[in-house]
PDB file of C-alpha atoms and ligand atoms in Angstrom:
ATOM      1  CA  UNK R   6     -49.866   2.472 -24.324  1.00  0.00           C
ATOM      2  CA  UNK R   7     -46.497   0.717 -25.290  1.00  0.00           C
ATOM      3  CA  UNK R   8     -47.814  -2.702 -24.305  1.00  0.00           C
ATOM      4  CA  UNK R   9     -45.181  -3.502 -27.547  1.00  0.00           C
ATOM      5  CA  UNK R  10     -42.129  -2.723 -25.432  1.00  0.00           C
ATOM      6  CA  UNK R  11     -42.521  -4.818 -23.150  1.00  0.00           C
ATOM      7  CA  UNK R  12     -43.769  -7.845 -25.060  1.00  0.00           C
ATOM      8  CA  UNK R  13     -40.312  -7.090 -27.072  1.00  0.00           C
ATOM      9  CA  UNK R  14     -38.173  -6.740 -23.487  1.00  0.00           C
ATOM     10  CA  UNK R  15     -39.887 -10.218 -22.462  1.00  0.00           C
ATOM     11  CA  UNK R  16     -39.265 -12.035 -25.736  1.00  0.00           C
ATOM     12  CA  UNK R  17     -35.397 -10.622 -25.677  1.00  0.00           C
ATOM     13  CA  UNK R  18     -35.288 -11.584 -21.315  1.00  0.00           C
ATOM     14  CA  UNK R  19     -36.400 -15.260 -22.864  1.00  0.00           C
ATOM     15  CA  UNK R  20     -33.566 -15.761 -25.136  1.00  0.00           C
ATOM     16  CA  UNK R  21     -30.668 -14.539 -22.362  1.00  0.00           C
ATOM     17  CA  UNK R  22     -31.889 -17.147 -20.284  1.00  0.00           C
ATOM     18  CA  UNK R  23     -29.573 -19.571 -22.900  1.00  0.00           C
ATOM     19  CA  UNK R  24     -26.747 -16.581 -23.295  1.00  0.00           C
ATOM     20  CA  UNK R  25     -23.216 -16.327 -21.634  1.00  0.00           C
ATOM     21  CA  UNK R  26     -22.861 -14.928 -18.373  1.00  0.00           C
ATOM     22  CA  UNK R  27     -20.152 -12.725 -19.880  1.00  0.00           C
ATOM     23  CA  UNK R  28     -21.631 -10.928 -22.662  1.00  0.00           C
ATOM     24  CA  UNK R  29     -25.194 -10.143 -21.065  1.00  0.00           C
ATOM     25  CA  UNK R  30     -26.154  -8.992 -18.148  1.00  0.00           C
ATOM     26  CA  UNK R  31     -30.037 -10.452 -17.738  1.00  0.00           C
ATOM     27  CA  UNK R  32     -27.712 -13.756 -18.596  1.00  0.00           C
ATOM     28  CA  UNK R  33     -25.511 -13.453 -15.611  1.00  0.00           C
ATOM     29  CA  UNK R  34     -28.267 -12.462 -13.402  1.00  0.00           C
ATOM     30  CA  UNK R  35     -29.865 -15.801 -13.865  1.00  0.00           C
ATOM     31  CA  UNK R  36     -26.882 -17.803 -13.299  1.00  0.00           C
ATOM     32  CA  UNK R  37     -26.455 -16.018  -9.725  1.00  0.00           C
ATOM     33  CA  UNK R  38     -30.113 -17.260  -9.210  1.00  0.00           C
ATOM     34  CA  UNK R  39     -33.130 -15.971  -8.030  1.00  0.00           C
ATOM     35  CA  UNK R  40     -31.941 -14.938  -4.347  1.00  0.00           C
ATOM     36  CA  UNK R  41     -29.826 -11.979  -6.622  1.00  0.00           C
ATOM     37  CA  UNK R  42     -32.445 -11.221  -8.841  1.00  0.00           C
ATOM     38  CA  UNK R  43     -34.623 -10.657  -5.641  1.00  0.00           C
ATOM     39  CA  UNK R  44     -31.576  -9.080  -3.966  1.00  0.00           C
ATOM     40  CA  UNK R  45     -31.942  -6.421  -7.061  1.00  0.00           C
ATOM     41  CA  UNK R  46     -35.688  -5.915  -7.598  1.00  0.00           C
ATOM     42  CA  UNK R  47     -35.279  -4.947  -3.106  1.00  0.00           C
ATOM     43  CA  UNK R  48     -32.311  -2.782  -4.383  1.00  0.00           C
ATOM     44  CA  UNK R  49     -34.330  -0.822  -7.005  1.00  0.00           C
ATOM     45  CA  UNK R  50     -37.614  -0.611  -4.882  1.00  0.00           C
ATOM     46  CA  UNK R  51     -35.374   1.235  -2.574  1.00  0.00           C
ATOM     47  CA  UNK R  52     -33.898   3.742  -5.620  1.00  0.00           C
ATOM     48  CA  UNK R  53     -37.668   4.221  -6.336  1.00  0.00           C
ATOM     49  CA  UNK R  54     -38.713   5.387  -3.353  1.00  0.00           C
ATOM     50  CA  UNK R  55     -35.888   7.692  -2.582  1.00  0.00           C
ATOM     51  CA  UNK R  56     -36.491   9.069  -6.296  1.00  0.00           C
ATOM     52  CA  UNK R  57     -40.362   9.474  -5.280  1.00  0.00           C
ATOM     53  CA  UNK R  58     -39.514  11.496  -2.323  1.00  0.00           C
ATOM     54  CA  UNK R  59     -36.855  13.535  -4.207  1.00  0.00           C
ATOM     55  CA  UNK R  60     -39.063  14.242  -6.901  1.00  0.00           C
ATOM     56  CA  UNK R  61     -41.357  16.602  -4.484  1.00  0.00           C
ATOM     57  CA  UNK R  62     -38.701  18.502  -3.052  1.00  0.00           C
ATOM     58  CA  UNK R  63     -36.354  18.866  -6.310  1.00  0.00           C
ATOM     59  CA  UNK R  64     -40.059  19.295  -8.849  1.00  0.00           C
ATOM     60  CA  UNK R  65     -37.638  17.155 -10.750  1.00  0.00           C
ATOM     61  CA  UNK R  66     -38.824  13.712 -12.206  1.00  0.00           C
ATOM     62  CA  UNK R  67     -36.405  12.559 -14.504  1.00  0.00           C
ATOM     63  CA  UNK R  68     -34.621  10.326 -12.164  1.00  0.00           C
ATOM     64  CA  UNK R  69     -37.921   8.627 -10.653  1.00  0.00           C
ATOM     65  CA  UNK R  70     -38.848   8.050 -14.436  1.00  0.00           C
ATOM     66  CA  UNK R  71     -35.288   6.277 -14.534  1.00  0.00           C
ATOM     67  CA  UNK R  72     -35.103   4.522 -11.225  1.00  0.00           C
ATOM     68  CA  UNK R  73     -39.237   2.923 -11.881  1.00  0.00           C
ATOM     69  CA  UNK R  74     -37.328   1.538 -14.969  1.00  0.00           C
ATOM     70  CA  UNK R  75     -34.646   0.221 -13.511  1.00  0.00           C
ATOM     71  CA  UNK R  76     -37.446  -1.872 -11.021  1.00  0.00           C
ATOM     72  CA  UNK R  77     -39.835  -2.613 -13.704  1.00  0.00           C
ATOM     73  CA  UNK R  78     -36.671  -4.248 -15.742  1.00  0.00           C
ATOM     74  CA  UNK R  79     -35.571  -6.506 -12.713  1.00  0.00           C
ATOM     75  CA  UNK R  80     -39.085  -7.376 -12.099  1.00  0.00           C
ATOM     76  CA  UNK R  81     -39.704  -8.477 -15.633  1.00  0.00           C
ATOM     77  CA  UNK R  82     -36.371 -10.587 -15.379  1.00  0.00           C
ATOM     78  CA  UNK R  83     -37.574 -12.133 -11.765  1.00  0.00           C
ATOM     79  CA  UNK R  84     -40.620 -13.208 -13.841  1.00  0.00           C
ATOM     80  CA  UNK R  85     -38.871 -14.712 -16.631  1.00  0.00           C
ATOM     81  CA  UNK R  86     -36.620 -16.712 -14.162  1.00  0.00           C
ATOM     82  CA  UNK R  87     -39.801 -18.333 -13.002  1.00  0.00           C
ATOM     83  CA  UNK R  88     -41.569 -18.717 -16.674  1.00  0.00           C
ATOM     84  CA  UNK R  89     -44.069 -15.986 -15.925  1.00  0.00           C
ATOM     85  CA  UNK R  90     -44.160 -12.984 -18.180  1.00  0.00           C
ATOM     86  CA  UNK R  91     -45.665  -9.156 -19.068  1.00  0.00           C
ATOM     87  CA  UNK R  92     -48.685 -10.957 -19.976  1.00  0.00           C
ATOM     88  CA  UNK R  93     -49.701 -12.286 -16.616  1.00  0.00           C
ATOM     89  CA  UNK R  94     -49.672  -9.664 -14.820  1.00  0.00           C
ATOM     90  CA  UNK R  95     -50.851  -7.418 -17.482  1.00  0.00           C
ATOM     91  CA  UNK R  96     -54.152  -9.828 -17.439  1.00  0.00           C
ATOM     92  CA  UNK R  97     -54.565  -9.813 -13.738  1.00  0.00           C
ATOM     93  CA  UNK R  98     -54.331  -5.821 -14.163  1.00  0.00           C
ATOM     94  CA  UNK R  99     -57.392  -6.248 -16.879  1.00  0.00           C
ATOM     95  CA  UNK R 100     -59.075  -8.920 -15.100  1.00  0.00           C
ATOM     96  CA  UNK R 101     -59.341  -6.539 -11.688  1.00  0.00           C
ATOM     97  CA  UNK R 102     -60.358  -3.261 -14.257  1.00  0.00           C
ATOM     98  CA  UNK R 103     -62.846  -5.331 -15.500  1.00  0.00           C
ATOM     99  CA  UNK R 104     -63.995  -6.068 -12.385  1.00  0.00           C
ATOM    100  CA  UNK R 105     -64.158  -2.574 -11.203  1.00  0.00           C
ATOM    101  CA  UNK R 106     -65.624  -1.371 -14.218  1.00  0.00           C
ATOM    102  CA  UNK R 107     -68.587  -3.692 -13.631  1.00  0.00           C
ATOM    103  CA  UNK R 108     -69.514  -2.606 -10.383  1.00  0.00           C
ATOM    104  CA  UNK R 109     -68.970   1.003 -11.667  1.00  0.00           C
ATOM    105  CA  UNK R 110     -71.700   0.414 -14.243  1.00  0.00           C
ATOM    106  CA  UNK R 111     -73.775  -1.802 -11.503  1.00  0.00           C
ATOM    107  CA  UNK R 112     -73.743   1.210  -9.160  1.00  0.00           C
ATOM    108  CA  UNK R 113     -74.640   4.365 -12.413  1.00  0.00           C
ATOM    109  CA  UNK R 114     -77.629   1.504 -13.115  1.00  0.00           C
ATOM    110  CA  UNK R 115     -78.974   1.447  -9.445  1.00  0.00           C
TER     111      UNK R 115
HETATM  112  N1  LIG U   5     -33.579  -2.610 -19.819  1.00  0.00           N
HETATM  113  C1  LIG U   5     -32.492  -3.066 -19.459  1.00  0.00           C
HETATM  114  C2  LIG U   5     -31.837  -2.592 -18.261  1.00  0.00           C
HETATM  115  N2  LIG U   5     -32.211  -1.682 -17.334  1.00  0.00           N
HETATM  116  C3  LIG U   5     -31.234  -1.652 -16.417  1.00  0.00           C
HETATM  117  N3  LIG U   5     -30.249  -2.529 -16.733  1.00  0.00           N
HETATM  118  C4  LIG U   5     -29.012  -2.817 -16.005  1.00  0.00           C
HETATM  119  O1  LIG U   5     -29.344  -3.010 -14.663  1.00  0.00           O
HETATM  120  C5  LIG U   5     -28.252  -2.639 -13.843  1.00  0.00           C
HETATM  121  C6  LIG U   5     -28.824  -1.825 -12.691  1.00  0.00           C
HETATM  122  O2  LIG U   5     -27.965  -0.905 -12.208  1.00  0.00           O
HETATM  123  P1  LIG U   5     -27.035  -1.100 -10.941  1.00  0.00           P
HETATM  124  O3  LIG U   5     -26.243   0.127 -10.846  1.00  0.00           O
HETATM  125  O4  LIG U   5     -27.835  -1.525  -9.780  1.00  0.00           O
HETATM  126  O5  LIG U   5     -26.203  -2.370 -11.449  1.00  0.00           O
HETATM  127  P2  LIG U   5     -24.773  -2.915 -11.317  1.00  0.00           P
HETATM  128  O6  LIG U   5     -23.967  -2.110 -10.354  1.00  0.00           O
HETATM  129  O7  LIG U   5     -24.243  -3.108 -12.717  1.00  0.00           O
HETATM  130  O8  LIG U   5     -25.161  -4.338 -10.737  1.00  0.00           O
HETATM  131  P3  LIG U   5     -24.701  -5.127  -9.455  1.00  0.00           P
HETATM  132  O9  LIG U   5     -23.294  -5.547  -9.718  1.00  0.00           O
HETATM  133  O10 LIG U   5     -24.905  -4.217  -8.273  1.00  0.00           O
HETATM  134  O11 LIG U   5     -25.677  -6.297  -9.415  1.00  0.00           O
HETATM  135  C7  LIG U   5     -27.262  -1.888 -14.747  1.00  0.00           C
HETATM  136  O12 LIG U   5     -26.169  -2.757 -15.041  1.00  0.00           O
HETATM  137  C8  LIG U   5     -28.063  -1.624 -16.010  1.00  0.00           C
HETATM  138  O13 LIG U   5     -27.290  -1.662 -17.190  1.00  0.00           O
HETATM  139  C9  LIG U   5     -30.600  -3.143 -17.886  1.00  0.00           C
HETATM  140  N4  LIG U   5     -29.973  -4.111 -18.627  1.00  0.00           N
HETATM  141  C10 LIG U   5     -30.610  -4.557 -19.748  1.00  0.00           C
HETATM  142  N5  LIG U   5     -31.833  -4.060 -20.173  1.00  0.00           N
HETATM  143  C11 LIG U   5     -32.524  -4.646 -21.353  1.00  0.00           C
HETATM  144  O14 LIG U   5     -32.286  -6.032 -21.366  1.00  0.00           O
HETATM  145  C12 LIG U   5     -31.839  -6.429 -22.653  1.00  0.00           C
HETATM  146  C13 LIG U   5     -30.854  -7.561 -22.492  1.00  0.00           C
HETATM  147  O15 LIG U   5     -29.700  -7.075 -21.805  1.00  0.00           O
HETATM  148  P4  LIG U   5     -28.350  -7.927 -21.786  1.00  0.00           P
HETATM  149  O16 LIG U   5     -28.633  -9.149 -21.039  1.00  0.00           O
HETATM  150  O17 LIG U   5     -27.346  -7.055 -21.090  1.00  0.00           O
HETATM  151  O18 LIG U   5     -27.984  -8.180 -23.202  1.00  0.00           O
HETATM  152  C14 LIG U   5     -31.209  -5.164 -23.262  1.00  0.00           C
HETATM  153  O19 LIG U   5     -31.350  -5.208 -24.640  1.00  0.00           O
HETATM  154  C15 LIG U   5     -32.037  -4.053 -22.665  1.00  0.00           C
HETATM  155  O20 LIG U   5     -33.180  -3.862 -23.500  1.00  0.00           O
END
């Protein structure tokens, strides 16, 4: 799993937050505000869903591959415009597999 990437993508979403509007685009995202981050994280939902259904008529994947990383991106930047990162949701994602996991055993042990 390349848990890496996206620890790099956060740390490199961090830094825009003090860039120029003009020569990055995560940058002039947050100056627009949240309202346009959510505006594109709604946009690329859409994409992904479209792509989904595509995907079963065309047997063709490429552009669902592309489109869930063009959501997953403005996600991680809606995060980072409200200090949360990868990492949070990544542990909620553990915490509930965890969880899961246990009752998994706790049902092979009855
Ligand atoms: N992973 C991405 C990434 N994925 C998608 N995008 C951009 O997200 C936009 C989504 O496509 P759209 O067609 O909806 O966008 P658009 O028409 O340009 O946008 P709107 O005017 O409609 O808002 C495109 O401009 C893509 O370039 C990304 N832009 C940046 N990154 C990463 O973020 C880092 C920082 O980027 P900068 O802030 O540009 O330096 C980069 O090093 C990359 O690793």
């Amino acid at each position: 799993m390349k848990t890496d990437v996206l620890a790099e993508l956060a740390a490199t979403l961090e830094q825009r937050k003090n860039a120029s509007a003009d020569s990055s685009y995560v940058a002039s995202l947050h100056a627009k505000g949240l309202n346009k981050i959510l505006e594109k994280v709604g946009e690329e939902s859409i994409e992904t869903i479209i792509a989904a259904k595509d995907a079963i008529t065309s047997g063709d994947k490429s552009d669902l591959v592309y489109e869930t990383a063009d959501l997953w991106f403005h996600t991680l930047v809606m995060l980072s415009h409200l200090d949360l990162g990868p990492d949070a949701i990544l542990d909620e994602l553990a915490r509930r597999f965890n969880l899961s996991g246990l009752e998994e055993k706790a049902s092979r042990d009855q």
